[in-house]
Tab-separated table of C-alpha atoms in Angstrom:
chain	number	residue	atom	x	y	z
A	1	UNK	CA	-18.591	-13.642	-67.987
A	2	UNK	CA	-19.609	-16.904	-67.549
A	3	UNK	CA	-17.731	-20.298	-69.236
A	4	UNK	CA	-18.633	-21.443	-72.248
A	5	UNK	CA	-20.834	-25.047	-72.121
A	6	UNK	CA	-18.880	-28.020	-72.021
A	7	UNK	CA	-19.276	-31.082	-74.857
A	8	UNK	CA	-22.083	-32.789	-73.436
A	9	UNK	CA	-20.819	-36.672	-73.501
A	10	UNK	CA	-23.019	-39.374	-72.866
A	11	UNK	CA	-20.756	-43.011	-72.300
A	12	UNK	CA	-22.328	-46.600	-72.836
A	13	UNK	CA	-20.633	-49.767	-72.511
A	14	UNK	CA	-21.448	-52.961	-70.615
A	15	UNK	CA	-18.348	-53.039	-68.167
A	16	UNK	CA	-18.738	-50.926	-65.300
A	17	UNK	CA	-15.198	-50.336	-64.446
A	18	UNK	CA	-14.826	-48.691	-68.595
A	19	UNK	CA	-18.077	-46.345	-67.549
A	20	UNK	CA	-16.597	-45.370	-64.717
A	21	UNK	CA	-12.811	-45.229	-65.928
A	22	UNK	CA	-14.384	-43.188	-69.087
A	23	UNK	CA	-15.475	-40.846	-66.603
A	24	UNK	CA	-12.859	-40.348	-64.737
A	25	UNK	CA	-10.669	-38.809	-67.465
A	26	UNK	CA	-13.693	-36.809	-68.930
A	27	UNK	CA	-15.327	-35.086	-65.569
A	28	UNK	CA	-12.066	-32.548	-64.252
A	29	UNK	CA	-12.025	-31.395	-67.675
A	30	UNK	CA	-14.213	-28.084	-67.763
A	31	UNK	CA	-14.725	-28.508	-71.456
A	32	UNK	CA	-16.919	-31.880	-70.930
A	33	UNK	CA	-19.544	-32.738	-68.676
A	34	UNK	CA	-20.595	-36.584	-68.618
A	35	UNK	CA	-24.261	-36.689	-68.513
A	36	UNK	CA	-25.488	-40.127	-68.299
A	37	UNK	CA	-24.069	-43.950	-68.820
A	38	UNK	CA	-25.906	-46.851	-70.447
A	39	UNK	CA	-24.996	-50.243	-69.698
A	40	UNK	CA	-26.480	-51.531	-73.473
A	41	UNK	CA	-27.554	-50.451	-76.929
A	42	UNK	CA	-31.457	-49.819	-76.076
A	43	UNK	CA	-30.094	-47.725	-72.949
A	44	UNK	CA	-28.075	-45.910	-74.775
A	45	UNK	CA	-30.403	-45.110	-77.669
A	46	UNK	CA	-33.121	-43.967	-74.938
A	47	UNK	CA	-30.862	-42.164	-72.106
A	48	UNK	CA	-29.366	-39.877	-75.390
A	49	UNK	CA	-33.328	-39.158	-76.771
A	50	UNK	CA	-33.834	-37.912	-72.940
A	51	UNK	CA	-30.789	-36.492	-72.431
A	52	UNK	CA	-29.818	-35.027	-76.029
A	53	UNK	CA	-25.984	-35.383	-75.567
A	54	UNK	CA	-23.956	-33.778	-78.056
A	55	UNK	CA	-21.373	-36.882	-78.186
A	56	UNK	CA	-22.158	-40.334	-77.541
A	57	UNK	CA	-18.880	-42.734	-76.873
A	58	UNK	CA	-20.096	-46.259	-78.011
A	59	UNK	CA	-18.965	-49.729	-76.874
A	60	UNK	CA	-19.980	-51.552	-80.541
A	61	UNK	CA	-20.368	-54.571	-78.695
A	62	UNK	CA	-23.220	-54.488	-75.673
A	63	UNK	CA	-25.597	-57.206	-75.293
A	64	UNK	CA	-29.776	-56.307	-75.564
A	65	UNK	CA	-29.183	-53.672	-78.693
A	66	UNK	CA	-25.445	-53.388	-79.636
A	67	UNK	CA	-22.914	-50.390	-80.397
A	68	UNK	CA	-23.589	-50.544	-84.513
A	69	UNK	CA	-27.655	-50.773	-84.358
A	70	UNK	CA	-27.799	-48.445	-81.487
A	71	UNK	CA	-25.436	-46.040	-83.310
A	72	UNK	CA	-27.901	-46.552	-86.752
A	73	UNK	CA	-30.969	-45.555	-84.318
A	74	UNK	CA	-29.163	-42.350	-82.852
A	75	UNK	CA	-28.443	-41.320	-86.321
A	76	UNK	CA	-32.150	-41.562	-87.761
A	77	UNK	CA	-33.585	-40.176	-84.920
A	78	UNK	CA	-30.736	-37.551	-82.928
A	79	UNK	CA	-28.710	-36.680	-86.053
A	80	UNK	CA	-26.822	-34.074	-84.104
A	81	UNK	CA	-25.765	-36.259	-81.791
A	82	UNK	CA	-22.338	-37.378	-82.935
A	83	UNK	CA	-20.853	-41.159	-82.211
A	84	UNK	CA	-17.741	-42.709	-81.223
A	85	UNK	CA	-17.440	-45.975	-81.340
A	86	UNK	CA	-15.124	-47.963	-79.540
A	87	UNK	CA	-13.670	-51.293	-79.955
A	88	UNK	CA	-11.339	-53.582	-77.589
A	89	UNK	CA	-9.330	-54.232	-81.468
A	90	UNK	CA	-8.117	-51.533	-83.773
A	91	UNK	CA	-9.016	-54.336	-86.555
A	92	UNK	CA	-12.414	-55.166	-86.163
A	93	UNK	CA	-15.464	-55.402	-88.643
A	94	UNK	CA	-17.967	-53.844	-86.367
A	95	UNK	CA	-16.248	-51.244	-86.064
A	96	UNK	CA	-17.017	-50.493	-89.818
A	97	UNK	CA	-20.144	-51.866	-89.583
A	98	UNK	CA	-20.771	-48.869	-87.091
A	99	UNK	CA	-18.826	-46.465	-89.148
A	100	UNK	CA	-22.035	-47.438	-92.185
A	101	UNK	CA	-24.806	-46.712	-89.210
A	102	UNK	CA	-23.753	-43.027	-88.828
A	103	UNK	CA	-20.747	-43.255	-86.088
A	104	UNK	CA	-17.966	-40.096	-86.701
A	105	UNK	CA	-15.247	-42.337	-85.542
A	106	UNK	CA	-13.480	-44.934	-83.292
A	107	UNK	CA	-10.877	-45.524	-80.855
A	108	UNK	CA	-9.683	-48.740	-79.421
A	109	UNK	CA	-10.445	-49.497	-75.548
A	110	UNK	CA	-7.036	-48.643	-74.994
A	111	UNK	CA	-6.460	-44.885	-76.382
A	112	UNK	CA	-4.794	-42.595	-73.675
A	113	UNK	CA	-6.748	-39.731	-72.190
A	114	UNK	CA	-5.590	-36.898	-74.644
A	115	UNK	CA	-6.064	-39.109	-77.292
A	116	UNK	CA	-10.309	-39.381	-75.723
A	117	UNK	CA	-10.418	-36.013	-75.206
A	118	UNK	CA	-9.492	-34.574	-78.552
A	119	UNK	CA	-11.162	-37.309	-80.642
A	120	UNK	CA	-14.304	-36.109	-79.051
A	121	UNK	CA	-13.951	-32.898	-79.777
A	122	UNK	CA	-13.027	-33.610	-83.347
A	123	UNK	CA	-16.499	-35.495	-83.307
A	124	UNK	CA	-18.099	-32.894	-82.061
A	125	UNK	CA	-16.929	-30.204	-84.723
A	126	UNK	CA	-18.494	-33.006	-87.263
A	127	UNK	CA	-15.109	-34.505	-88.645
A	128	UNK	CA	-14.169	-38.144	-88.838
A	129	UNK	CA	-11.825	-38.916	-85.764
A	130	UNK	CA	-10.322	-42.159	-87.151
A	131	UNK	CA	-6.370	-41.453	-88.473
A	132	UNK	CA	-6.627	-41.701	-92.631
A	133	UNK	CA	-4.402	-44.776	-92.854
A	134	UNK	CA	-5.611	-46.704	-90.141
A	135	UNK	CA	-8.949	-45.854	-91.329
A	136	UNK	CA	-7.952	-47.625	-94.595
A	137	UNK	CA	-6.355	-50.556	-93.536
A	138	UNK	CA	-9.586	-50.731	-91.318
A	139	UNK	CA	-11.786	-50.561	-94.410
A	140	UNK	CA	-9.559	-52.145	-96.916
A	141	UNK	CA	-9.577	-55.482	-94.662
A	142	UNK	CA	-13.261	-55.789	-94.370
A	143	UNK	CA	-15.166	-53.798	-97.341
A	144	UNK	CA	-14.846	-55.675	-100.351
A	145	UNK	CA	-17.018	-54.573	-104.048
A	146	UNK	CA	-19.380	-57.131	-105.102
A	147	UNK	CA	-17.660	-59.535	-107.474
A	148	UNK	CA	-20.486	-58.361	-110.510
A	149	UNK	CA	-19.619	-54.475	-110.144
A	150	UNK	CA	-17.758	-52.457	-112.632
A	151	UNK	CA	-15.264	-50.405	-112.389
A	152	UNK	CA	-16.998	-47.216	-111.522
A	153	UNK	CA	-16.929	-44.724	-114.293
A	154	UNK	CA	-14.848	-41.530	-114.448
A	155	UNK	CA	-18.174	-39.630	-114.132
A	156	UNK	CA	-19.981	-41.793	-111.197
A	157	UNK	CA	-22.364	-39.890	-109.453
A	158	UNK	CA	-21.594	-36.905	-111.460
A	159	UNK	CA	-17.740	-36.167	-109.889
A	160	UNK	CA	-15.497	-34.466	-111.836
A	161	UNK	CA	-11.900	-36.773	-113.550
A	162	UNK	CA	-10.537	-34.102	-110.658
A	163	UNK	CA	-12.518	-34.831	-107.956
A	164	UNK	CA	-12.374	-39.064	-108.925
A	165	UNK	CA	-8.399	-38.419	-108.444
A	166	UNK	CA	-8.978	-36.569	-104.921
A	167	UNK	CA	-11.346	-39.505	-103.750
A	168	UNK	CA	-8.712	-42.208	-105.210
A	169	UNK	CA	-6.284	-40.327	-103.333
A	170	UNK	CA	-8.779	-40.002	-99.838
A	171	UNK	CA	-9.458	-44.220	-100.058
A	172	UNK	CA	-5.516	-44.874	-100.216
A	173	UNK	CA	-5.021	-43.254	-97.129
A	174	UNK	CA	-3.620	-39.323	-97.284
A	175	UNK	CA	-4.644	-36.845	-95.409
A	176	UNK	CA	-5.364	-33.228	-96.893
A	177	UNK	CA	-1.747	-31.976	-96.659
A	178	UNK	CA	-0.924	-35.533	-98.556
A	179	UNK	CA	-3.507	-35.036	-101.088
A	180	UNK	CA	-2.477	-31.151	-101.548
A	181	UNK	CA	1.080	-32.797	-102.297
A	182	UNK	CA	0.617	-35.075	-104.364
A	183	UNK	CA	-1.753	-32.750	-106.608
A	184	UNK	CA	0.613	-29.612	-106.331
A	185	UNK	CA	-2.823	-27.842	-105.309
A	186	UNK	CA	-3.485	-25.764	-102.126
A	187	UNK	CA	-5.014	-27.382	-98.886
A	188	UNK	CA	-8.260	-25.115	-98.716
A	189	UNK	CA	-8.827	-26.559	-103.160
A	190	UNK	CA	-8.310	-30.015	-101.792
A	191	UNK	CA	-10.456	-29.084	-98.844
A	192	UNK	CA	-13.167	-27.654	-101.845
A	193	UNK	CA	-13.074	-30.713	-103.688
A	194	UNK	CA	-13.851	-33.340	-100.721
A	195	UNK	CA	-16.769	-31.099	-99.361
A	196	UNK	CA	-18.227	-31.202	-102.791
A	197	UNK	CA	-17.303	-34.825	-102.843
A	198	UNK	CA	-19.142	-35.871	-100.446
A	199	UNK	CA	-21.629	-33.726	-101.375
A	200	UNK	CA	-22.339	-35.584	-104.373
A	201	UNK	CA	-21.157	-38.961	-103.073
A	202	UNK	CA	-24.564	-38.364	-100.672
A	203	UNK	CA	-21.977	-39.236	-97.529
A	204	UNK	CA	-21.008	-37.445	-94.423
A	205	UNK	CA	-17.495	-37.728	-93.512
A	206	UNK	CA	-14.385	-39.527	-94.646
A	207	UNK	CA	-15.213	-42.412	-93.251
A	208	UNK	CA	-18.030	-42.952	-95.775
A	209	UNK	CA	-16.269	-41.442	-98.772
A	210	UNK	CA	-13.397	-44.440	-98.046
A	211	UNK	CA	-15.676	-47.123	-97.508
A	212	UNK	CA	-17.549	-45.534	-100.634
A	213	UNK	CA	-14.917	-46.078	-102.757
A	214	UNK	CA	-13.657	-49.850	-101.661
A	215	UNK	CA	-17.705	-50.781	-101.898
A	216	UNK	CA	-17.355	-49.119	-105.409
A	217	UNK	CA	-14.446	-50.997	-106.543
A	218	UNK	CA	-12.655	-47.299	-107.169
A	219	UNK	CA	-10.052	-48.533	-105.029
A	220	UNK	CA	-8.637	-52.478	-104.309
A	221	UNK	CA	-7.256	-54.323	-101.674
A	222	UNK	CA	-4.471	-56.235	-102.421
A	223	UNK	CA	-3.833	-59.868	-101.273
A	224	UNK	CA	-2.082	-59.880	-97.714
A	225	UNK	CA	-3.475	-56.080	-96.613
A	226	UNK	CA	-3.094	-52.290	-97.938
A	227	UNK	CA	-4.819	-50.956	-101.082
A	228	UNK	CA	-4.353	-50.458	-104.281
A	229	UNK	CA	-5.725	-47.964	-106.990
């Protein structure tokens, strides 16, 4: 019987010596196979049409076409090709500016090989690989509601008072088993109630739904860092 595929990974950044360490870590592992590097955006965006890589790890800042419009490109045009971005800072505005284009996640330039390895395959399954409460102290420091909107109604975009409390819950940084918790209601209904979430929120992962709700002005961030309901 032969092996199952590996996660085709496709790596672009502008240093050689990342490409190549990228690599490295990726290629003995029989469940990826590194098919191509890009040295810039427009590479990047061209090399993964050709080569249709399942996983694309993004540097979000390349000269010539950067990480976020690259990333924006890939998802209009390969939506099954999933992003990473990555990011020399773990606070850093492109990296939710790529996050809005369509990327799945990020990890800084530092991350240790396991840490590579299993974010892309969390990618790859189509979940957000960013950890909940870094991805809201991410979000919280650079997304900010526009000073004229309301406070969104219980009912926006149709969600349920339930499903408002889930998403409140989501933006301030729990995971599932957090959310189950502090509801008292199973992981698979809390797992229910995000899918239809995002569903009717018209976004694809957590990611969105968080920056959703900041942009919104569901959720706050107070003065100094951290959010706020």
């Amino acid at each position: 019987m032969s092996a199952a595929p590996g996660i085709r990974v496709m790596i672009a950044d502008d240093q050689p010596l990342v490409r190549r360490g990228l690599s490295l870590i990726l290629s003995p592992d029989p469940s990826f196979e590194v098919v191509g590097e890009a040295e810039n955006g427009e590479q990047a965006v061209a090399l993964a049409q050709r080569l249709r890589p399942d996983v694309v790890v993004m540097d979000i800042r390349m000269p010539v076409l950067d990480g976020v419009d690259a990333t924006r490109e890939l998802a209009r045009t390969l939506p099954g090709c999933r992003v990473l971005a990555l990011s020399t800072f773990d606070m850093d505005e492109y990296v939710v500016a790529a996050l809005r284009a369509g990327a799945h996640g990020f990890l800084p330039k530092d991350v240790s090989p396991e840490d590579l390895g299993a974010a892309i395959r969390t990618v790859h399954a189509g979940e957000a690989a960013v950890a909940p409460r870094l991805l809201t102290r991410l979000i919280s420091t650079y997304v900010r509601a526009p000073l004229s909107a309301p406070q969104p109604p219980a009912d926006v975009c149709g969600l349920t008072p339930r499903e408002v409390e889930v998403w409140r819950l989501m933006a301030g940084g729990l995971d599932n088993v957090g959310i189950s918790r502090a509801l008292d209601i199973s992981a698979s209904t809390v797992k229910n109630y995000i899918t239809s979430i995002f569903g009717k929120l018209d976004v694809r992962d957590r990611a969105q739904a968080v920056i959703a709700a900041y942009e919104s002005g569901l959720v706050t961030a107070r003065a100094g860092g951290g959010d706020q309901a």
